[in-house]
Amino acid sequence: MARRHSKKKTATPAPAPIEKKMRQHKQQQQQQQQQPATAAEKKSESQTTTWSRIKHFSNDVIAPFFLVFFTPAIQILAHLGNPAAPFQWDRLLGNSFSWTAVAVFFLWSLFFLLIPSRTFVGPPSPMGYKPEYADNGMVYYTATLFTYLGLHVIYPDLSLDIYDNMAYILGSLNIFALTLCTVLLFMGRNRPQTSEVLPRSPMLFEFYRGMELHPRLLGVDVKQWTNCRVGMMIWQIFIVAFLIAGGRQGISPGHVTNVLLQTIYIAKFFWWETGYFNTLDITLDRAGYYICWGCLVWVPAFYTYSSYYLVANRSHFSAQGAFVIGLLGLLGVVVNYWVDYEKQLFRETDGKCRLWGKPAKFLPTVDKKTKKPSTKLILSGFWGVARHLNYTFELMAALMWCFPGYGHGIWPFLYFFFLIVLLVHRCYRDEDKCMDKYGPAWVEYCKRVPYRMIPYVF
């Protein structure tokens, strides 16, 4: 038995020249396979290293910072914008007016998501789930705005009471939003609505990030309700309320321009609401503190701040100056919509459209995971000039509606500076997602469209 075993172990080796050729052939195959991948990997690393560090920093630092800093910051802003109102701790809990107003508005917004209407099917999630949304945004927006204005016939001081109780309204919104985020965290951890399995993270980060992409409560999509029907609509109602409250001291041309530009921007959003369902807020961000608390509390408190601040600190702009600022702001809003419309038209026609009078050019892609043809990348129109030019014109519009507060320090411009950080951050998030999805095709796209937001600059 021992001899037989030793014979098996000492098998006749292959001739050395054959072994050498086999090794050389194998090395050549490996080099051929690695060469194209290496080029893509180098590009990938150069574009994603910064964002990878940001994501790691986000998990460890940003989530706790947001919870500790931004949650109480809304009350500080409310006090600074209306220093005549004394700071009282009970504003953190709301009052009867604030809870009544919040409850009525929430039910109103929920009603428009439950009534029969057209539906829009959003892009499928990575798990294949196709979310459905109510497609009646413009009807909801118009009905809500005119109903609010009409209420002044029977309640003339409604806008003034909203302004005076702003801090209490934010207190009610904050309590509700934190409760909703807690419910969403529990649902995602214990009763998820899809088969998606997320790796566990610290609970504080999960609370901040959220657990599910498209959770539903009471028969409606949570993010459509928080982001569109509550956050965006409260933004509109509040700025109109602040304009009416400030008008008690006389009409301010700067304040009118400030509110008018925001109104056009918000109306554009509801006209384009179904296009919003293709953005990162919906397709990438999970329903948690970051997006839901942000839309329920941060948007009403901070996005409206330039209008809120102008009630107690009147704009110095003349009618002529306000008119010029209004034209520049209108240009920003219109071009911002035009850029978004080009992408929407391109996707609806599968690239078979004309942009700037010429047939649209595009770059075909293949999904790295499924190996199937994926979304085409636009190389024409505004999207052939820069990869995120819509953000540039959004910043232009925001600067113009903040500008009537010039002369009152940095406070009226807080939203503009915040938006710069938000949109630059979003650029990197978007490109990180595209690199993961398209791989080498995204590298080639970045070569053909090398600028992000400002041609020849950034």
CSV table of N, CA and C in Angstrom, one decimal, residues 107 110 113-114 216-222:
chain,number,residue,atom,x,y,z
A,107,LEU,N,-54.4,66.4,7.2
A,107,LEU,CA,-55.5,65.7,6.7
A,107,LEU,C,-55.9,66.2,5.3
A,110,LEU,N,-53.4,64.7,2.9
A,110,LEU,CA,-53.6,63.2,2.8
A,110,LEU,C,-54.8,62.9,2.0
A,113,LEU,N,-54.2,62.7,-1.7
A,113,LEU,CA,-53.5,61.5,-2.1
A,113,LEU,C,-54.4,60.2,-2.2
A,114,LEU,N,-55.5,60.3,-1.5
A,114,LEU,CA,-56.4,59.2,-1.4
A,114,LEU,C,-57.6,59.2,-2.4
A,216,ARG,N,-45.0,52.7,2.8
A,216,ARG,CA,-46.3,53.2,2.6
A,216,ARG,C,-47.0,53.2,4.0
A,217,LEU,N,-47.8,54.2,4.3
A,217,LEU,CA,-48.6,54.3,5.5
A,217,LEU,C,-50.0,54.8,5.1
A,218,LEU,N,-51.0,54.2,5.7
A,218,LEU,CA,-52.4,54.7,5.4
A,218,LEU,C,-52.7,54.7,3.9
A,219,GLY,N,-52.0,53.8,3.1
A,219,GLY,CA,-52.3,53.7,1.7
A,219,GLY,C,-51.6,54.7,0.8
A,220,VAL,N,-50.7,55.5,1.3
A,220,VAL,CA,-50.0,56.4,0.5
A,220,VAL,C,-48.5,56.3,0.7
A,221,ASP,N,-47.8,56.7,-0.4
A,221,ASP,CA,-46.3,56.7,-0.3
A,221,ASP,C,-45.8,57.7,0.7
A,222,VAL,N,-45.0,57.3,1.7
A,222,VAL,CA,-44.6,58.3,2.7
A,222,VAL,C,-43.8,59.4,2.2
